[in-house]
C-alpha cells in the first residue's frame, strides 16, 4: 500500500490538561483535523468543507474509536498518519495513527457514511472519491462494507438493559 | 441498576461546524466532560483533578469509542447519561449516552486504567473508588476486566501491515 | 438597568491547563458561549445560529477584550453575566463578566457589527433586535456608536512600524 | 526591530462555525498557541509549560484584546506573527497579528504578569527572559510598564454601575 498521508502539529500548552499531558479531547481533535487535511489533500481541496458547503453532501461519522498507548507530550511535534482501511458502497473507514519522536501514541479508526444533505439519506461513494482513493491506495479493499459493529453483529457495548430512570 | 448520572449542556453556536450541527470533536469533549462530572459527583469532588493534583494518581484512557446515530443540534440541551459498565482489578469501563429531546444521538464507551503518577505504572482500583461505584451501582460487574480489545483478542483494527514510509 | 442575563458552566478538568487553572482560551470560549445564549434568550431562539442559517445576516465581531483578575477554578460553577453596553446604528457592544463563588474572575467587552451575508456589507440593527434590547434594558444608550477604538481615535496598539520580514 | 516570530496553522473544518468561517473562539486559541510557540522558541523550550511545571513561576494574562478585520477562511494557512510591544518590571506585552494569503485578518495584544506560583505574587521579569527579549528585539521598549488600562487610568469599560441582582 502507498505511504500514508502525514499531518503534523506542535503540541501546545493549551492542548494539555492538569495531568500535564495532551488532553484526551484534544487528541480526538488532532485525529479529526488530520482526516480533514487528508481529504482536502486527496480531493484537491474538495474535502469536508467543500462537500458540505458547495456540493450538497457530507460524510458524517457513524463510528470512531481510539486506542491510547503513550501520552502525547507538549512542545513536541505530533505526527498523524492517515490511510483508508476500506471503502464500501456508501461508507469508508480510515485509520489515523499518532506518534511522537518515533513511538506510537494512539491509533484510531473512523467510519463515515456519505449522505445527501437535501434528503439526509445515505448515498453511494461518488466515482470521483472512489477513484481518488483507489489511485493513491492501490491495494484498498472495496469488496466489504466498513463496519461500525463487530463482525458477529453485536454492538460493541450493550445499551439495551439499563434503567433510564 | 441505579439510575445513571446525568450531565447537561446547551449546545452552542461555537460547538457547531460548517455542516451546521455539533462538530464531532465537540461531541468527544461533551462525553469527556460528562465523565469528569460523574467522578466528581461520585467521589465528593475527588475526581480527575483532585486525583492528578493532590492524590498522586490518575486514570488515563486506554480506549474510547463512539457510535453516532443522530446529529446533535444547536440551541438545545444535550443530556449525557453516564454509568459504569464494569470495574476490574486496575481498570474501569464507563458508558456515556447522549441524547436530545428524547432521541438518542450517540453512545460511547471508555476504558481507563488507574496509574501511579510517580512511577507511571498501573495500580489497583482503590477501595474507596470501588466502594463508591458498588454502592451507587449495586449490580456492577467486577469479576471481569474491562476490555479495550475484542473478546477474540484481536485489536479492533490492524496496524501491523502497513508501510510507515 | 435590568438584571443581566446569567449563563452557568461547571468548569471541567478538560477546561484546565498545566498551570491547573482554566485555560485562557477556554475563558474566551465561555464568554462567547454566554453571548450566544444571551442572544438566543433575548430573541426567542433567533440568535447567532438562526441569523446566519435562516435569516441571511450575521453579527461578526470587530473587537473583543478581556481583563483577568482572578483564576477560574475547576470543579466549580463559573457564572457569566451578560448585558449590552450600547447599541449603535449597525453595531452593538456587550459586556460579559465571569465570576465564581462571589469573586470576579474576568470582565470582557465585545463589539459586533451586523452584516448582510449576501453582500458582506454592514447593515442597520434591525428594529426587532433594537426593540428587544431596549425592552429588556430600558436605560440602554443608543445615541453613540460602540467603539472598537479609543475615543482619541488611536488604535489600542500600533501595528504600523514593524518589519514584516 | 527584528523580524517577528511566525507560527502557521492550516485552518480546519472543525475550526469553523455555522457561518462557515473560523470561529472567534478558535481565533483566540490560534493567537494563544502562537504565543506559546514564541516563548518556547525564544527560551529554548523553557516557555509556558516549563515555567509552570519545572520553574515555579508562570505568566498569567491580565489583559487581552483582539481587533478583527477580515474572516479567517478554512483550508488555507493562517500565519501569526508575534513580537513584543514592551517589557516592564514584572510584565510584558506582546502583539500577535494573523493573516492569510497576504491580507490581515486580526491583530491582538496580550499583557502578562510574571507570578511566583508558590505565593501567587507578581515577581520581576527574570534576567534570562529580559535578556532573551532584548537580544532578539533590540529596539524593545523597557522603560514603561505595559498597560492593561488606557493611559487616562480609566478601565476600558465600566463595570461599576450595574445591578448584580
PDB file of N, CA and C in Angstrom, chain D residues 14-109:
ATOM      1  N   UNK D  14     -13.071  21.792  11.391  1.00  0.00           N
ATOM      2  CA  UNK D  14     -13.502  21.853  12.787  1.00  0.00           C
ATOM      3  C   UNK D  14     -13.172  23.167  13.474  1.00  0.00           C
ATOM      4  N   UNK D  15     -12.398  24.017  12.856  1.00  0.00           N
ATOM      5  CA  UNK D  15     -12.134  25.362  13.388  1.00  0.00           C
ATOM      6  C   UNK D  15     -13.244  26.337  13.009  1.00  0.00           C
ATOM      7  N   UNK D  16     -14.139  25.895  12.138  1.00  0.00           N
ATOM      8  CA  UNK D  16     -15.145  26.809  11.580  1.00  0.00           C
ATOM      9  C   UNK D  16     -16.515  26.562  12.201  1.00  0.00           C
ATOM     10  N   UNK D  17     -17.359  27.569  12.100  1.00  0.00           N
ATOM     11  CA  UNK D  17     -18.672  27.554  12.735  1.00  0.00           C
ATOM     12  C   UNK D  17     -19.762  27.568  11.674  1.00  0.00           C
ATOM     13  N   UNK D  18     -21.024  27.628  12.069  1.00  0.00           N
ATOM     14  CA  UNK D  18     -22.099  27.608  11.071  1.00  0.00           C
ATOM     15  C   UNK D  18     -22.095  28.808  10.126  1.00  0.00           C
ATOM     16  N   UNK D  19     -21.360  29.878  10.450  1.00  0.00           N
ATOM     17  CA  UNK D  19     -21.205  30.979   9.482  1.00  0.00           C
ATOM     18  C   UNK D  19     -20.164  30.622   8.427  1.00  0.00           C
ATOM     19  N   UNK D  20     -19.518  29.468   8.606  1.00  0.00           N
ATOM     20  CA  UNK D  20     -18.617  28.893   7.602  1.00  0.00           C
ATOM     21  C   UNK D  20     -17.305  29.657   7.430  1.00  0.00           C
ATOM     22  N   UNK D  21     -16.923  30.318   8.520  1.00  0.00           N
ATOM     23  CA  UNK D  21     -15.591  30.913   8.650  1.00  0.00           C
ATOM     24  C   UNK D  21     -15.034  30.467   9.999  1.00  0.00           C
ATOM     25  N   UNK D  22     -13.753  30.708  10.240  1.00  0.00           N
ATOM     26  CA  UNK D  22     -13.163  30.279  11.515  1.00  0.00           C
ATOM     27  C   UNK D  22     -13.889  30.954  12.677  1.00  0.00           C
ATOM     28  N   UNK D  23     -14.191  30.173  13.687  1.00  0.00           N
ATOM     29  CA  UNK D  23     -14.934  30.647  14.858  1.00  0.00           C
ATOM     30  C   UNK D  23     -14.061  31.584  15.698  1.00  0.00           C
ATOM     31  N   UNK D  24     -14.670  32.613  16.227  1.00  0.00           N
ATOM     32  CA  UNK D  24     -13.941  33.596  17.037  1.00  0.00           C
ATOM     33  C   UNK D  24     -13.185  32.934  18.195  1.00  0.00           C
ATOM     34  N   UNK D  25     -13.792  31.954  18.821  1.00  0.00           N
ATOM     35  CA  UNK D  25     -13.111  31.252  19.917  1.00  0.00           C
ATOM     36  C   UNK D  25     -11.860  30.524  19.444  1.00  0.00           C
ATOM     37  N   UNK D  26     -11.875  30.022  18.239  1.00  0.00           N
ATOM     38  CA  UNK D  26     -10.682  29.370  17.686  1.00  0.00           C
ATOM     39  C   UNK D  26      -9.615  30.406  17.339  1.00  0.00           C
ATOM     40  N   UNK D  27     -10.034  31.594  16.888  1.00  0.00           N
ATOM     41  CA  UNK D  27      -9.048  32.645  16.630  1.00  0.00           C
ATOM     42  C   UNK D  27      -8.314  32.993  17.924  1.00  0.00           C
ATOM     43  N   UNK D  28      -9.052  33.025  19.027  1.00  0.00           N
ATOM     44  CA  UNK D  28      -8.399  33.260  20.321  1.00  0.00           C
ATOM     45  C   UNK D  28      -7.371  32.165  20.597  1.00  0.00           C
ATOM     46  N   UNK D  29      -7.743  30.922  20.340  1.00  0.00           N
ATOM     47  CA  UNK D  29      -6.799  29.808  20.542  1.00  0.00           C
ATOM     48  C   UNK D  29      -5.572  29.938  19.651  1.00  0.00           C
ATOM     49  N   UNK D  30      -5.776  30.313  18.414  1.00  0.00           N
ATOM     50  CA  UNK D  30      -4.645  30.392  17.489  1.00  0.00           C
ATOM     51  C   UNK D  30      -3.617  31.404  18.002  1.00  0.00           C
ATOM     52  N   UNK D  31      -4.091  32.574  18.403  1.00  0.00           N
ATOM     53  CA  UNK D  31      -3.161  33.595  18.890  1.00  0.00           C
ATOM     54  C   UNK D  31      -2.421  33.097  20.137  1.00  0.00           C
ATOM     55  N   UNK D  32      -3.139  32.401  21.013  1.00  0.00           N
ATOM     56  CA  UNK D  32      -2.500  31.879  22.228  1.00  0.00           C
ATOM     57  C   UNK D  32      -1.474  30.797  21.887  1.00  0.00           C
ATOM     58  N   UNK D  33      -1.812  29.923  20.945  1.00  0.00           N
ATOM     59  CA  UNK D  33      -0.845  28.891  20.526  1.00  0.00           C
ATOM     60  C   UNK D  33       0.393  29.530  19.900  1.00  0.00           C
ATOM     61  N   UNK D  34       0.188  30.634  19.183  1.00  0.00           N
ATOM     62  CA  UNK D  34       1.329  31.337  18.590  1.00  0.00           C
ATOM     63  C   UNK D  34       2.228  31.915  19.691  1.00  0.00           C
ATOM     64  N   UNK D  35       1.610  32.467  20.725  1.00  0.00           N
ATOM     65  CA  UNK D  35       2.395  32.989  21.852  1.00  0.00           C
ATOM     66  C   UNK D  35       3.175  31.871  22.542  1.00  0.00           C
ATOM     67  N   UNK D  36       2.509  30.748  22.773  1.00  0.00           N
ATOM     68  CA  UNK D  36       3.156  29.596  23.405  1.00  0.00           C
ATOM     69  C   UNK D  36       4.383  29.165  22.601  1.00  0.00           C
ATOM     70  N   UNK D  37       4.224  29.085  21.299  1.00  0.00           N
ATOM     71  CA  UNK D  37       5.345  28.688  20.434  1.00  0.00           C
ATOM     72  C   UNK D  37       6.448  29.757  20.438  1.00  0.00           C
ATOM     73  N   UNK D  38       6.050  31.030  20.482  1.00  0.00           N
ATOM     74  CA  UNK D  38       7.017  32.132  20.541  1.00  0.00           C
ATOM     75  C   UNK D  38       7.934  31.979  21.754  1.00  0.00           C
ATOM     76  N   UNK D  39       7.342  31.737  22.933  1.00  0.00           N
ATOM     77  CA  UNK D  39       8.152  31.645  24.156  1.00  0.00           C
ATOM     78  C   UNK D  39       9.055  30.422  24.147  1.00  0.00           C
ATOM     79  N   UNK D  40       8.518  29.296  23.656  1.00  0.00           N
ATOM     80  CA  UNK D  40       9.357  28.094  23.570  1.00  0.00           C
ATOM     81  C   UNK D  40      10.535  28.312  22.632  1.00  0.00           C
ATOM     82  N   UNK D  41      10.267  29.031  21.549  1.00  0.00           N
ATOM     83  CA  UNK D  41      11.336  29.318  20.592  1.00  0.00           C
ATOM     84  C   UNK D  41      12.363  30.287  21.197  1.00  0.00           C
ATOM     85  N   UNK D  42      11.879  31.340  21.821  1.00  0.00           N
ATOM     86  CA  UNK D  42      12.777  32.371  22.365  1.00  0.00           C
ATOM     87  C   UNK D  42      13.629  31.820  23.510  1.00  0.00           C
ATOM     88  N   UNK D  43      13.015  30.948  24.321  1.00  0.00           N
ATOM     89  CA  UNK D  43      13.673  30.483  25.553  1.00  0.00           C
ATOM     90  C   UNK D  43      14.172  29.038  25.447  1.00  0.00           C
ATOM     91  N   UNK D  44      14.420  28.583  24.236  1.00  0.00           N
ATOM     92  CA  UNK D  44      14.970  27.236  24.026  1.00  0.00           C
ATOM     93  C   UNK D  44      14.163  26.159  24.738  1.00  0.00           C
ATOM     94  N   UNK D  45      12.862  26.198  24.558  1.00  0.00           N
ATOM     95  CA  UNK D  45      11.996  25.169  25.120  1.00  0.00           C
ATOM     96  C   UNK D  45      11.556  25.430  26.553  1.00  0.00           C
ATOM     97  N   UNK D  46      12.006  26.546  27.131  1.00  0.00           N
ATOM     98  CA  UNK D  46      11.614  26.841  28.520  1.00  0.00           C
ATOM     99  C   UNK D  46      10.493  27.876  28.565  1.00  0.00           C
ATOM    100  N   UNK D  47       9.441  27.624  27.798  1.00  0.00           N
ATOM    101  CA  UNK D  47       8.299  28.516  27.721  1.00  0.00           C
ATOM    102  C   UNK D  47       7.267  28.216  28.799  1.00  0.00           C
ATOM    103  N   UNK D  48       6.009  28.457  28.472  1.00  0.00           N
ATOM    104  CA  UNK D  48       4.927  28.366  29.454  1.00  0.00           C
ATOM    105  C   UNK D  48       4.911  27.039  30.216  1.00  0.00           C
ATOM    106  N   UNK D  49       5.023  25.945  29.477  1.00  0.00           N
ATOM    107  CA  UNK D  49       4.949  24.640  30.147  1.00  0.00           C
ATOM    108  C   UNK D  49       6.106  24.458  31.138  1.00  0.00           C
ATOM    109  N   UNK D  50       7.293  24.735  30.683  1.00  0.00           N
ATOM    110  CA  UNK D  50       8.472  24.547  31.532  1.00  0.00           C
ATOM    111  C   UNK D  50       8.441  25.471  32.744  1.00  0.00           C
ATOM    112  N   UNK D  51       8.060  26.724  32.514  1.00  0.00           N
ATOM    113  CA  UNK D  51       7.930  27.671  33.636  1.00  0.00           C
ATOM    114  C   UNK D  51       7.002  27.123  34.713  1.00  0.00           C
ATOM    115  N   UNK D  52       5.803  26.730  34.272  1.00  0.00           N
ATOM    116  CA  UNK D  52       4.775  26.316  35.234  1.00  0.00           C
ATOM    117  C   UNK D  52       5.068  24.978  35.896  1.00  0.00           C
ATOM    118  N   UNK D  53       5.672  24.051  35.150  1.00  0.00           N
ATOM    119  CA  UNK D  53       5.838  22.692  35.668  1.00  0.00           C
ATOM    120  C   UNK D  53       7.196  22.509  36.346  1.00  0.00           C
ATOM    121  N   UNK D  54       8.212  23.212  35.851  1.00  0.00           N
ATOM    122  CA  UNK D  54       9.561  22.956  36.364  1.00  0.00           C
ATOM    123  C   UNK D  54      10.226  24.145  37.037  1.00  0.00           C
ATOM    124  N   UNK D  55       9.726  25.361  36.825  1.00  0.00           N
ATOM    125  CA  UNK D  55      10.460  26.513  37.328  1.00  0.00           C
ATOM    126  C   UNK D  55       9.726  27.300  38.418  1.00  0.00           C
ATOM    127  N   UNK D  56       8.521  26.905  38.744  1.00  0.00           N
ATOM    128  CA  UNK D  56       7.844  27.542  39.870  1.00  0.00           C
ATOM    129  C   UNK D  56       7.276  28.930  39.604  1.00  0.00           C
ATOM    130  N   UNK D  57       7.224  29.311  38.338  1.00  0.00           N
ATOM    131  CA  UNK D  57       6.539  30.564  38.040  1.00  0.00           C
ATOM    132  C   UNK D  57       5.748  30.437  36.751  1.00  0.00           C
ATOM    133  N   UNK D  58       4.856  31.389  36.579  1.00  0.00           N
ATOM    134  CA  UNK D  58       4.056  31.428  35.362  1.00  0.00           C
ATOM    135  C   UNK D  58       3.926  32.863  34.901  1.00  0.00           C
ATOM    136  N   UNK D  59       3.165  33.039  33.806  1.00  0.00           N
ATOM    137  CA  UNK D  59       2.968  34.419  33.324  1.00  0.00           C
ATOM    138  C   UNK D  59       1.516  34.600  32.889  1.00  0.00           C
ATOM    139  N   UNK D  60       0.596  34.517  33.871  1.00  0.00           N
ATOM    140  CA  UNK D  60      -0.827  34.614  33.536  1.00  0.00           C
ATOM    141  C   UNK D  60      -1.169  35.945  32.866  1.00  0.00           C
ATOM    142  N   UNK D  61      -2.197  35.875  32.033  1.00  0.00           N
ATOM    143  CA  UNK D  61      -2.675  37.077  31.351  1.00  0.00           C
ATOM    144  C   UNK D  61      -3.473  37.946  32.314  1.00  0.00           C
ATOM    145  N   UNK D  62      -3.248  39.244  32.218  1.00  0.00           N
ATOM    146  CA  UNK D  62      -4.139  40.188  32.896  1.00  0.00           C
ATOM    147  C   UNK D  62      -5.038  40.896  31.886  1.00  0.00           C
ATOM    148  N   UNK D  63      -4.660  40.825  30.635  1.00  0.00           N
ATOM    149  CA  UNK D  63      -5.444  41.521  29.607  1.00  0.00           C
ATOM    150  C   UNK D  63      -5.177  40.885  28.255  1.00  0.00           C
ATOM    151  N   UNK D  64      -6.228  40.816  27.433  1.00  0.00           N
ATOM    152  CA  UNK D  64      -6.016  40.519  26.017  1.00  0.00           C
ATOM    153  C   UNK D  64      -7.099  41.223  25.213  1.00  0.00           C
ATOM    154  N   UNK D  65      -6.755  41.599  23.999  1.00  0.00           N
ATOM    155  CA  UNK D  65      -7.714  42.272  23.133  1.00  0.00           C
ATOM    156  C   UNK D  65      -7.418  41.915  21.687  1.00  0.00           C
ATOM    157  N   UNK D  66      -8.489  41.838  20.894  1.00  0.00           N
ATOM    158  CA  UNK D  66      -8.395  41.444  19.501  1.00  0.00           C
ATOM    159  C   UNK D  66      -9.197  42.428  18.648  1.00  0.00           C
ATOM    160  N   UNK D  67      -8.627  42.829  17.543  1.00  0.00           N
ATOM    161  CA  UNK D  67      -9.371  43.546  16.501  1.00  0.00           C
ATOM    162  C   UNK D  67      -9.438  42.644  15.280  1.00  0.00           C
ATOM    163  N   UNK D  68     -10.645  42.440  14.788  1.00  0.00           N
ATOM    164  CA  UNK D  68     -10.861  41.539  13.653  1.00  0.00           C
ATOM    165  C   UNK D  68     -11.167  42.359  12.417  1.00  0.00           C
ATOM    166  N   UNK D  69     -10.440  42.122  11.354  1.00  0.00           N
ATOM    167  CA  UNK D  69     -10.630  42.927  10.157  1.00  0.00           C
ATOM    168  C   UNK D  69     -11.076  42.124   8.934  1.00  0.00           C
ATOM    169  N   UNK D  70     -10.848  40.827   8.920  1.00  0.00           N
ATOM    170  CA  UNK D  70     -11.293  40.003   7.797  1.00  0.00           C
ATOM    171  C   UNK D  70     -11.498  38.574   8.309  1.00  0.00           C
ATOM    172  N   UNK D  71     -12.469  37.857   7.728  1.00  0.00           N
ATOM    173  CA  UNK D  71     -12.712  36.481   8.153  1.00  0.00           C
ATOM    174  C   UNK D  71     -11.501  35.586   7.881  1.00  0.00           C
ATOM    175  N   UNK D  72     -11.302  34.601   8.732  1.00  0.00           N
ATOM    176  CA  UNK D  72     -10.261  33.590   8.532  1.00  0.00           C
ATOM    177  C   UNK D  72     -10.922  32.393   7.853  1.00  0.00           C
ATOM    178  N   UNK D  73     -10.372  32.028   6.703  1.00  0.00           N
ATOM    179  CA  UNK D  73     -11.003  31.030   5.839  1.00  0.00           C
ATOM    180  C   UNK D  73     -10.434  29.634   6.049  1.00  0.00           C
ATOM    181  N   UNK D  74     -11.296  28.615   5.942  1.00  0.00           N
ATOM    182  CA  UNK D  74     -10.838  27.230   6.099  1.00  0.00           C
ATOM    183  C   UNK D  74     -10.021  26.766   4.904  1.00  0.00           C
ATOM    184  N   UNK D  75      -9.187  25.773   5.145  1.00  0.00           N
ATOM    185  CA  UNK D  75      -8.423  25.144   4.078  1.00  0.00           C
ATOM    186  C   UNK D  75      -7.171  25.908   3.691  1.00  0.00           C
ATOM    187  N   UNK D  76      -6.999  27.096   4.274  1.00  0.00           N
ATOM    188  CA  UNK D  76      -5.815  27.898   3.988  1.00  0.00           C
ATOM    189  C   UNK D  76      -4.948  27.998   5.241  1.00  0.00           C
ATOM    190  N   UNK D  77      -3.692  28.367   5.015  1.00  0.00           N
ATOM    191  CA  UNK D  77      -2.787  28.584   6.139  1.00  0.00           C
ATOM    192  C   UNK D  77      -3.104  29.929   6.793  1.00  0.00           C
ATOM    193  N   UNK D  78      -3.191  29.924   8.105  1.00  0.00           N
ATOM    194  CA  UNK D  78      -3.193  31.170   8.871  1.00  0.00           C
ATOM    195  C   UNK D  78      -1.776  31.356   9.389  1.00  0.00           C
ATOM    196  N   UNK D  79      -1.244  32.543   9.175  1.00  0.00           N
ATOM    197  CA  UNK D  79       0.093  32.834   9.678  1.00  0.00           C
ATOM    198  C   UNK D  79      -0.045  33.873  10.773  1.00  0.00           C
ATOM    199  N   UNK D  80       0.515  33.558  11.943  1.00  0.00           N
ATOM    200  CA  UNK D  80       0.506  34.525  13.038  1.00  0.00           C
ATOM    201  C   UNK D  80       1.919  35.040  13.266  1.00  0.00           C
ATOM    202  N   UNK D  81       2.045  36.358  13.318  1.00  0.00           N
ATOM    203  CA  UNK D  81       3.330  36.989  13.571  1.00  0.00           C
ATOM    204  C   UNK D  81       3.313  37.529  14.987  1.00  0.00           C
ATOM    205  N   UNK D  82       4.356  37.230  15.738  1.00  0.00           N
ATOM    206  CA  UNK D  82       4.397  37.552  17.167  1.00  0.00           C
ATOM    207  C   UNK D  82       5.631  38.391  17.448  1.00  0.00           C
ATOM    208  N   UNK D  83       5.442  39.470  18.200  1.00  0.00           N
ATOM    209  CA  UNK D  83       6.595  40.235  18.663  1.00  0.00           C
ATOM    210  C   UNK D  83       6.226  40.986  19.939  1.00  0.00           C
ATOM    211  N   UNK D  84       7.208  41.327  20.747  1.00  0.00           N
ATOM    212  CA  UNK D  84       6.923  42.036  21.984  1.00  0.00           C
ATOM    213  C   UNK D  84       6.704  43.523  21.722  1.00  0.00           C
ATOM    214  N   UNK D  85       5.750  44.087  22.438  1.00  0.00           N
ATOM    215  CA  UNK D  85       5.497  45.524  22.345  1.00  0.00           C
ATOM    216  C   UNK D  85       6.327  46.264  23.389  1.00  0.00           C
ATOM    217  N   UNK D  86       6.353  45.713  24.603  1.00  0.00           N
ATOM    218  CA  UNK D  86       7.085  46.366  25.691  1.00  0.00           C
ATOM    219  C   UNK D  86       7.318  45.345  26.795  1.00  0.00           C
ATOM    220  N   UNK D  87       8.378  45.561  27.561  1.00  0.00           N
ATOM    221  CA  UNK D  87       8.610  44.742  28.750  1.00  0.00           C
ATOM    222  C   UNK D  87       8.808  45.693  29.918  1.00  0.00           C
ATOM    223  N   UNK D  88       8.066  45.423  30.997  1.00  0.00           N
ATOM    224  CA  UNK D  88       8.142  46.284  32.170  1.00  0.00           C
ATOM    225  C   UNK D  88       8.897  45.590  33.299  1.00  0.00           C
ATOM    226  N   UNK D  89       8.669  46.054  34.525  1.00  0.00           N
ATOM    227  CA  UNK D  89       9.364  45.471  35.667  1.00  0.00           C
ATOM    228  C   UNK D  89       8.933  44.012  35.899  1.00  0.00           C
ATOM    229  N   UNK D  90       7.630  43.766  35.826  1.00  0.00           N
ATOM    230  CA  UNK D  90       7.151  42.409  36.086  1.00  0.00           C
ATOM    231  C   UNK D  90       6.150  41.952  35.029  1.00  0.00           C
ATOM    232  N   UNK D  91       6.038  42.695  33.960  1.00  0.00           N
ATOM    233  CA  UNK D  91       5.041  42.328  32.955  1.00  0.00           C
ATOM    234  C   UNK D  91       5.600  42.495  31.555  1.00  0.00           C
ATOM    235  N   UNK D  92       4.872  41.933  30.616  1.00  0.00           N
ATOM    236  CA  UNK D  92       5.293  42.017  29.229  1.00  0.00           C
ATOM    237  C   UNK D  92       4.045  42.108  28.355  1.00  0.00           C
ATOM    238  N   UNK D  93       4.142  42.865  27.276  1.00  0.00           N
ATOM    239  CA  UNK D  93       3.038  42.966  26.316  1.00  0.00           C
ATOM    240  C   UNK D  93       3.508  42.424  24.981  1.00  0.00           C
ATOM    241  N   UNK D  94       2.686  41.595  24.360  1.00  0.00           N
ATOM    242  CA  UNK D  94       3.022  41.044  23.045  1.00  0.00           C
ATOM    243  C   UNK D  94       1.903  41.301  22.064  1.00  0.00           C
ATOM    244  N   UNK D  95       2.314  41.378  20.822  1.00  0.00           N
ATOM    245  CA  UNK D  95       1.371  41.566  19.724  1.00  0.00           C
ATOM    246  C   UNK D  95       1.352  40.283  18.891  1.00  0.00           C
ATOM    247  N   UNK D  96       0.163  39.869  18.489  1.00  0.00           N
ATOM    248  CA  UNK D  96       0.007  38.763  17.538  1.00  0.00           C
ATOM    249  C   UNK D  96      -0.850  39.282  16.392  1.00  0.00           C
ATOM    250  N   UNK D  97      -0.343  39.126  15.218  1.00  0.00           N
ATOM    251  CA  UNK D  97      -1.116  39.536  14.057  1.00  0.00           C
ATOM    252  C   UNK D  97      -1.342  38.324  13.167  1.00  0.00           C
ATOM    253  N   UNK D  98      -2.601  38.097  12.787  1.00  0.00           N
ATOM    254  CA  UNK D  98      -2.954  36.941  11.970  1.00  0.00           C
ATOM    255  C   UNK D  98      -3.293  37.358  10.555  1.00  0.00           C
ATOM    256  N   UNK D  99      -2.771  36.649   9.603  1.00  0.00           N
ATOM    257  CA  UNK D  99      -3.137  36.950   8.215  1.00  0.00           C
ATOM    258  C   UNK D  99      -3.130  35.688   7.366  1.00  0.00           C
ATOM    259  N   UNK D 100      -3.814  35.769   6.259  1.00  0.00           N
ATOM    260  CA  UNK D 100      -3.896  34.695   5.265  1.00  0.00           C
ATOM    261  C   UNK D 100      -3.637  35.284   3.888  1.00  0.00           C
ATOM    262  N   UNK D 101      -2.815  34.622   3.134  1.00  0.00           N
ATOM    263  CA  UNK D 101      -2.590  34.997   1.728  1.00  0.00           C
ATOM    264  C   UNK D 101      -2.442  36.508   1.546  1.00  0.00           C
ATOM    265  N   UNK D 102      -1.658  37.105   2.404  1.00  0.00           N
ATOM    266  CA  UNK D 102      -1.306  38.489   2.168  1.00  0.00           C
ATOM    267  C   UNK D 102      -2.249  39.546   2.699  1.00  0.00           C
ATOM    268  N   UNK D 103      -3.366  39.134   3.303  1.00  0.00           N
ATOM    269  CA  UNK D 103      -4.236  40.167   3.887  1.00  0.00           C
ATOM    270  C   UNK D 103      -4.330  39.953   5.390  1.00  0.00           C
ATOM    271  N   UNK D 104      -4.415  41.063   6.138  1.00  0.00           N
ATOM    272  CA  UNK D 104      -4.544  40.992   7.588  1.00  0.00           C
ATOM    273  C   UNK D 104      -5.927  40.506   7.968  1.00  0.00           C
ATOM    274  N   UNK D 105      -5.997  39.600   8.946  1.00  0.00           N
ATOM    275  CA  UNK D 105      -7.280  39.099   9.441  1.00  0.00           C
ATOM    276  C   UNK D 105      -7.579  39.627  10.840  1.00  0.00           C
ATOM    277  N   UNK D 106      -6.571  39.640  11.692  1.00  0.00           N
ATOM    278  CA  UNK D 106      -6.800  40.172  13.046  1.00  0.00           C
ATOM    279  C   UNK D 106      -5.469  40.602  13.641  1.00  0.00           C
ATOM    280  N   UNK D 107      -5.571  41.451  14.636  1.00  0.00           N
ATOM    281  CA  UNK D 107      -4.406  41.832  15.419  1.00  0.00           C
ATOM    282  C   UNK D 107      -4.813  41.755  16.883  1.00  0.00           C
ATOM    283  N   UNK D 108      -3.918  41.258  17.704  1.00  0.00           N
ATOM    284  CA  UNK D 108      -4.260  41.060  19.112  1.00  0.00           C
ATOM    285  C   UNK D 108      -3.108  41.524  19.979  1.00  0.00           C
ATOM    286  N   UNK D 109      -3.434  41.918  21.197  1.00  0.00           N
ATOM    287  CA  UNK D 109      -2.438  42.406  22.141  1.00  0.00           C
ATOM    288  C   UNK D 109      -2.689  41.731  23.483  1.00  0.00           C
TER     289      UNK D 109
END
